[in-house]
Amino acid sequence: MVLYFIGLGLFDEKDITLRGLEAVKRCKRIYLEAYTSILLCDKGKLEELYGKPVITADREMVESYADQILEGADVEDVALLVVGDPFGATTHTDIQLRARERRIPVKVIHNASVMNAVGASGLQLYRFGEAVSIVFFTETWRPTSFYDKIAANRKLGLHTLCLLDIKVKEPNFEMLARGKTVYEPPRYMTVNTAIEQLLEVEEIRKEGAYDGSTMCVGLSRLQADDQQIVAGTMKELLSVDFGAPLHCLIIAGDIHVVEEEILAFYKVT
Amino acid sequence: MVLYFIGLGLFDEKDITLRGLEAVKRCKRIYLEAYTSILLCDKGKLEELYGKPVITADREMVESYADQILEGADVEDVALLVVGDPFGATTHTDIQLRARERRIPVKVIHNASVMNAVGASGLQLYRFGEAVSIVFFTETWRPTSFYDKIAANRKLGLHTLCLLDIKVKEPNFEMLARGKTVYEPPRYMTVNTAIEQLLEVEEIRKEGAYDGSTMCVGLSRLQADDQQIVAGTMKELLSVDFGAPLHCLIIAGDIHVVEEEILAFYKVT
């Protein structure tokens, strides 16, 4: 029997592949990984399409209860559904390792992820350097490790994909201190917030990795009918409304002629 | 009406998404882009699934006859099928530009491509630097621009995805000189040839970008049942038979602990 890692693609229930759907239909238990990305449609739509229930697996479940997911995967097929590609932005290393240790065969069914779909911007994928994560700044936690990476990419003329923070099922620490587990409402970083934080860090570091006039592309809800792709300087994109999540941001490096021609269609107006 | 760019994914007819299949069924004309990558199944299988004919569009057709493909796309839906993701490894810039100039709406249906599927190796996608292409060396044409890019990536501790040459529908120049167009049989670069060429260039440049002991991962036929993922040094992988095409190669940068754990499952034996 098999533990399937099945990519759901970018947007809704229709982005699964035929191969993925066939595998889901063979599975006795279906888990939806729901903490490294988020499903942009209702889980009920998946269940309707598959004709069976889908169990939401949050971080705690995948990390602490991997054994529960693996239980019986040696006698029946089990699926772990992942938004995007199963190994797109994160590797589900722990559960994969445990499966392999138990000699449960692992099969991966690939799909689009933000890591390759950003090619839609017109900036060519092979000209991207290392990707960076931008997390929500708090009063006391303002990690800026992205700065040096962006600087290194731009020095080489390369584009940088910025993956923007999502906070799902974060406990309210005040309530936690009183012994109650209450979750904060989910938060998804917008392109605007990302740029604000980027400019704030440049203001402090002043090494010229980028500035308000640096060309960027903001993308939201890739593959949805109302997806947005807007190209402009950091300053210009600050005031663009990219709508509902998920957002991501590309900081351009050197822009080649062919890239420029496509970007022109996406220029902020 | 719409010009669809539809990603077919990695392996066979079953790797299209439900969204992609729905779009194909709406289209009056369906072209298969067959020169930047190759379909790993018989075209007849696509036609059977779609219930309509699929026209193979080679380089000449997409580049010179873009107008023919676009003809009527303002009154009926037309699809251009692309192996992998439509903008995975190359942007079909010219035809996209012409469609936009004619104000024909363009819709992209994303899918997995080698650019994100290599996450299956255990090496994390966000730690890849710029991708490189390795083309078949000939007597007189031995481009080595990949060398500096690999060196730059490795200096930053980043992995490098090497996209390996495919030669499809290349004219035989001897016959061409005699006024006849005869095509050479298709050739696909193996992991072994890529490594031979890489080591040959290191031998000349001697700047230590990599050597025979550099850890790599070779991958072939991703998503097929007989896909192969093998990790080992360049020297070790030289003698591994990766079987039928398509192949690709990752030259590892610094390997993190979690990456190491997954790689261990793929180590050459």
CSV table of N, CA, C and O in Angstrom, one decimal, chain A residues 38-92:
chain,number,residue,atom,x,y,z
A,38,ILE,N,-2.7,27.6,2.3
A,38,ILE,CA,-4.1,27.4,2.6
A,38,ILE,C,-4.9,27.1,1.3
A,38,ILE,O,-4.5,27.6,0.3
A,39,LEU,N,-5.9,26.3,1.5
A,39,LEU,CA,-6.8,26.0,0.5
A,39,LEU,C,-7.7,27.2,0.2
A,39,LEU,O,-8.2,27.9,1.1
A,40,LEU,N,-7.8,27.6,-1.1
A,40,LEU,CA,-8.5,28.8,-1.4
A,40,LEU,C,-10.0,28.5,-1.8
A,40,LEU,O,-10.7,29.4,-2.2
A,41,CYS,N,-10.4,27.3,-1.6
A,41,CYS,CA,-11.8,27.0,-1.8
A,41,CYS,C,-12.3,26.2,-0.5
A,41,CYS,O,-11.5,25.9,0.3
A,42,ASP,N,-13.6,26.0,-0.5
A,42,ASP,CA,-14.2,25.3,0.7
A,42,ASP,C,-13.8,23.9,0.7
A,42,ASP,O,-13.8,23.2,-0.4
A,43,LYS,N,-13.4,23.3,1.8
A,43,LYS,CA,-13.0,21.9,1.9
A,43,LYS,C,-14.2,21.0,1.4
A,43,LYS,O,-13.9,19.9,0.8
A,44,GLY,N,-15.4,21.5,1.6
A,44,GLY,CA,-16.6,20.7,1.2
A,44,GLY,C,-16.6,20.4,-0.3
A,44,GLY,O,-17.1,19.4,-0.8
A,45,LYS,N,-16.0,21.3,-1.1
A,45,LYS,CA,-15.9,21.1,-2.5
A,45,LYS,C,-15.0,19.9,-2.9
A,45,LYS,O,-15.2,19.2,-3.9
A,46,LEU,N,-13.9,19.8,-2.1
A,46,LEU,CA,-13.0,18.6,-2.3
A,46,LEU,C,-13.8,17.4,-2.0
A,46,LEU,O,-13.8,16.4,-2.8
A,47,GLU,N,-14.5,17.4,-0.9
A,47,GLU,CA,-15.2,16.2,-0.4
A,47,GLU,C,-16.3,15.8,-1.4
A,47,GLU,O,-16.5,14.6,-1.7
A,48,GLU,N,-17.0,16.8,-2.0
A,48,GLU,CA,-18.0,16.5,-3.0
A,48,GLU,C,-17.4,15.8,-4.2
A,48,GLU,O,-17.9,14.8,-4.8
A,49,LEU,N,-16.2,16.4,-4.7
A,49,LEU,CA,-15.6,15.8,-5.9
A,49,LEU,C,-15.0,14.4,-5.6
A,49,LEU,O,-15.1,13.5,-6.5
A,50,TYR,N,-14.5,14.2,-4.4
A,50,TYR,CA,-13.9,12.9,-4.1
A,50,TYR,C,-14.9,11.9,-3.7
A,50,TYR,O,-14.6,10.7,-3.7
A,51,GLY,N,-16.1,12.3,-3.2
A,51,GLY,CA,-17.1,11.4,-2.7
A,51,GLY,C,-16.7,10.8,-1.4
A,51,GLY,O,-17.1,9.7,-1.0
A,52,LYS,N,-15.8,11.5,-0.6
A,52,LYS,CA,-15.4,11.0,0.7
A,52,LYS,C,-14.9,12.1,1.6
A,52,LYS,O,-14.6,13.2,1.1
A,53,PRO,N,-14.9,11.8,2.9
A,53,PRO,CA,-14.5,12.9,3.8
A,53,PRO,C,-13.0,13.2,3.7
A,53,PRO,O,-12.2,12.3,3.4
A,54,VAL,N,-12.7,14.5,4.0
A,54,VAL,CA,-11.3,14.9,4.0
A,54,VAL,C,-11.0,15.4,5.4
A,54,VAL,O,-11.7,16.3,6.0
A,55,ILE,N,-10.0,14.9,6.1
A,55,ILE,CA,-9.6,15.3,7.4
A,55,ILE,C,-8.6,16.4,7.4
A,55,ILE,O,-7.5,16.3,6.7
A,56,THR,N,-8.9,17.5,8.0
A,56,THR,CA,-7.9,18.6,8.1
A,56,THR,C,-6.8,18.3,9.0
A,56,THR,O,-7.0,18.0,10.2
A,57,ALA,N,-5.6,18.4,8.5
A,57,ALA,CA,-4.4,18.1,9.4
A,57,ALA,C,-3.6,19.4,9.6
A,57,ALA,O,-3.0,19.9,8.7
A,58,ASP,N,-3.7,19.9,10.8
A,58,ASP,CA,-3.0,21.2,11.1
A,58,ASP,C,-1.6,20.8,11.5
A,58,ASP,O,-1.2,19.6,11.5
A,59,ARG,N,-0.8,21.8,11.8
A,59,ARG,CA,0.6,21.6,12.0
A,59,ARG,C,0.8,20.6,13.2
A,59,ARG,O,1.6,19.7,13.0
A,60,GLU,N,0.0,20.8,14.2
A,60,GLU,CA,0.2,19.9,15.4
A,60,GLU,C,0.0,18.4,14.9
A,60,GLU,O,0.7,17.5,15.3
A,61,MET,N,-1.0,18.2,14.1
A,61,MET,CA,-1.4,16.9,13.7
A,61,MET,C,-0.3,16.3,12.9
A,61,MET,O,0.2,15.1,13.1
A,62,VAL,N,0.2,17.0,11.8
A,62,VAL,CA,1.2,16.5,10.9
A,62,VAL,C,2.5,16.3,11.7
A,62,VAL,O,3.2,15.3,11.5
A,63,GLU,N,2.8,17.2,12.6
A,63,GLU,CA,4.1,17.1,13.3
A,63,GLU,C,4.1,16.1,14.5
A,63,GLU,O,5.0,15.3,14.7
A,64,SER,N,3.0,16.1,15.2
A,64,SER,CA,2.9,15.2,16.4
A,64,SER,C,2.2,13.9,16.2
A,64,SER,O,2.4,13.0,16.9
A,65,TYR,N,1.3,13.9,15.2
A,65,TYR,CA,0.5,12.7,15.1
A,65,TYR,C,0.8,12.0,13.7
A,65,TYR,O,-0.1,11.4,13.2
A,66,ALA,N,2.0,12.2,13.2
A,66,ALA,CA,2.4,11.6,12.0
A,66,ALA,C,2.0,10.1,12.0
A,66,ALA,O,1.6,9.5,11.1
A,67,ASP,N,2.3,9.5,13.2
A,67,ASP,CA,2.0,8.1,13.4
A,67,ASP,C,0.6,7.7,13.1
A,67,ASP,O,0.2,6.7,12.6
A,68,GLN,N,-0.3,8.7,13.5
A,68,GLN,CA,-1.7,8.5,13.3
A,68,GLN,C,-2.1,8.4,11.8
A,68,GLN,O,-2.9,7.6,11.4
A,69,ILE,N,-1.4,9.3,11.1
A,69,ILE,CA,-1.7,9.4,9.6
A,69,ILE,C,-1.1,8.1,9.0
A,69,ILE,O,-1.7,7.5,8.1
A,70,LEU,N,0.1,7.7,9.5
A,70,LEU,CA,0.7,6.5,8.9
A,70,LEU,C,0.1,5.2,9.3
A,70,LEU,O,0.2,4.2,8.6
A,71,GLU,N,-0.7,5.2,10.4
A,71,GLU,CA,-1.3,4.0,10.9
A,71,GLU,C,-2.1,3.3,9.8
A,71,GLU,O,-3.0,3.9,9.3
A,72,GLY,N,-1.7,2.1,9.5
A,72,GLY,CA,-2.5,1.3,8.6
A,72,GLY,C,-2.1,1.6,7.1
A,72,GLY,O,-2.7,1.0,6.2
A,73,ALA,N,-1.2,2.6,6.9
A,73,ALA,CA,-0.8,2.9,5.5
A,73,ALA,C,-0.1,1.7,4.9
A,73,ALA,O,0.2,1.7,3.7
A,74,ASP,N,0.2,0.7,5.7
A,74,ASP,CA,0.9,-0.5,5.1
A,74,ASP,C,-0.2,-1.5,4.6
A,74,ASP,O,0.1,-2.4,3.9
A,75,VAL,N,-1.4,-1.3,5.0
A,75,VAL,CA,-2.5,-2.2,4.5
A,75,VAL,C,-3.6,-1.5,3.6
A,75,VAL,O,-4.4,-2.1,3.0
A,76,GLU,N,-3.6,-0.1,3.7
A,76,GLU,CA,-4.5,0.6,2.8
A,76,GLU,C,-3.9,1.9,2.3
A,76,GLU,O,-2.9,2.4,3.0
A,77,ASP,N,-4.3,2.4,1.2
A,77,ASP,CA,-3.8,3.6,0.7
A,77,ASP,C,-4.2,4.8,1.5
A,77,ASP,O,-5.4,5.0,1.8
A,78,VAL,N,-3.3,5.7,1.8
A,78,VAL,CA,-3.6,7.0,2.5
A,78,VAL,C,-3.1,8.1,1.7
A,78,VAL,O,-2.0,8.0,1.1
A,79,ALA,N,-3.8,9.3,1.7
A,79,ALA,CA,-3.4,10.4,1.0
A,79,ALA,C,-3.1,11.6,1.9
A,79,ALA,O,-3.9,11.8,2.8
A,80,LEU,N,-2.1,12.3,1.7
A,80,LEU,CA,-1.9,13.6,2.3
A,80,LEU,C,-1.9,14.7,1.2
A,80,LEU,O,-1.0,14.7,0.3
A,81,LEU,N,-3.0,15.5,1.2
A,81,LEU,CA,-3.2,16.5,0.2
A,81,LEU,C,-2.4,17.7,0.6
A,81,LEU,O,-2.5,18.2,1.7
A,82,VAL,N,-1.7,18.3,-0.4
A,82,VAL,CA,-0.9,19.5,-0.1
A,82,VAL,C,-1.3,20.6,-1.1
A,82,VAL,O,-1.3,20.3,-2.3
A,83,VAL,N,-1.6,21.8,-0.7
A,83,VAL,CA,-1.9,22.9,-1.6
A,83,VAL,C,-0.6,23.2,-2.4
A,83,VAL,O,0.5,23.2,-1.8
A,84,GLY,N,-0.7,23.4,-3.7
A,84,GLY,CA,0.5,23.6,-4.5
A,84,GLY,C,1.1,22.3,-4.9
A,84,GLY,O,0.4,21.3,-5.2
A,85,ASP,N,2.4,22.2,-4.8
A,85,ASP,CA,3.1,20.9,-5.0
A,85,ASP,C,3.5,20.4,-3.7
A,85,ASP,O,3.9,21.1,-2.8
A,86,PRO,N,3.5,19.0,-3.5
A,86,PRO,CA,3.9,18.5,-2.2
A,86,PRO,C,5.2,19.0,-1.7
A,86,PRO,O,5.4,19.1,-0.5
A,87,PHE,N,6.2,19.2,-2.6
A,87,PHE,CA,7.5,19.6,-2.2
A,87,PHE,C,7.8,21.0,-2.8
A,87,PHE,O,9.0,21.3,-3.0
A,88,GLY,N,6.8,21.8,-3.0
A,88,GLY,CA,7.0,23.1,-3.6
A,88,GLY,C,7.7,24.0,-2.7
A,88,GLY,O,8.8,24.5,-3.1
A,89,ALA,N,7.2,24.4,-1.6
A,89,ALA,CA,7.8,25.4,-0.8
A,89,ALA,C,8.3,24.9,0.5
A,89,ALA,O,9.1,25.5,1.2
A,90,THR,N,8.0,23.7,0.8
A,90,THR,CA,8.4,23.1,2.0
A,90,THR,C,8.5,21.6,1.8
A,90,THR,O,7.7,21.1,1.0
A,91,THR,N,9.4,20.9,2.5
A,91,THR,CA,9.4,19.5,2.4
A,91,THR,C,8.7,18.9,3.6
A,91,THR,O,9.0,19.3,4.7
A,92,HIS,N,7.8,18.0,3.4
A,92,HIS,CA,7.1,17.4,4.5
A,92,HIS,C,8.0,16.2,5.0
A,92,HIS,O,7.7,15.1,4.9
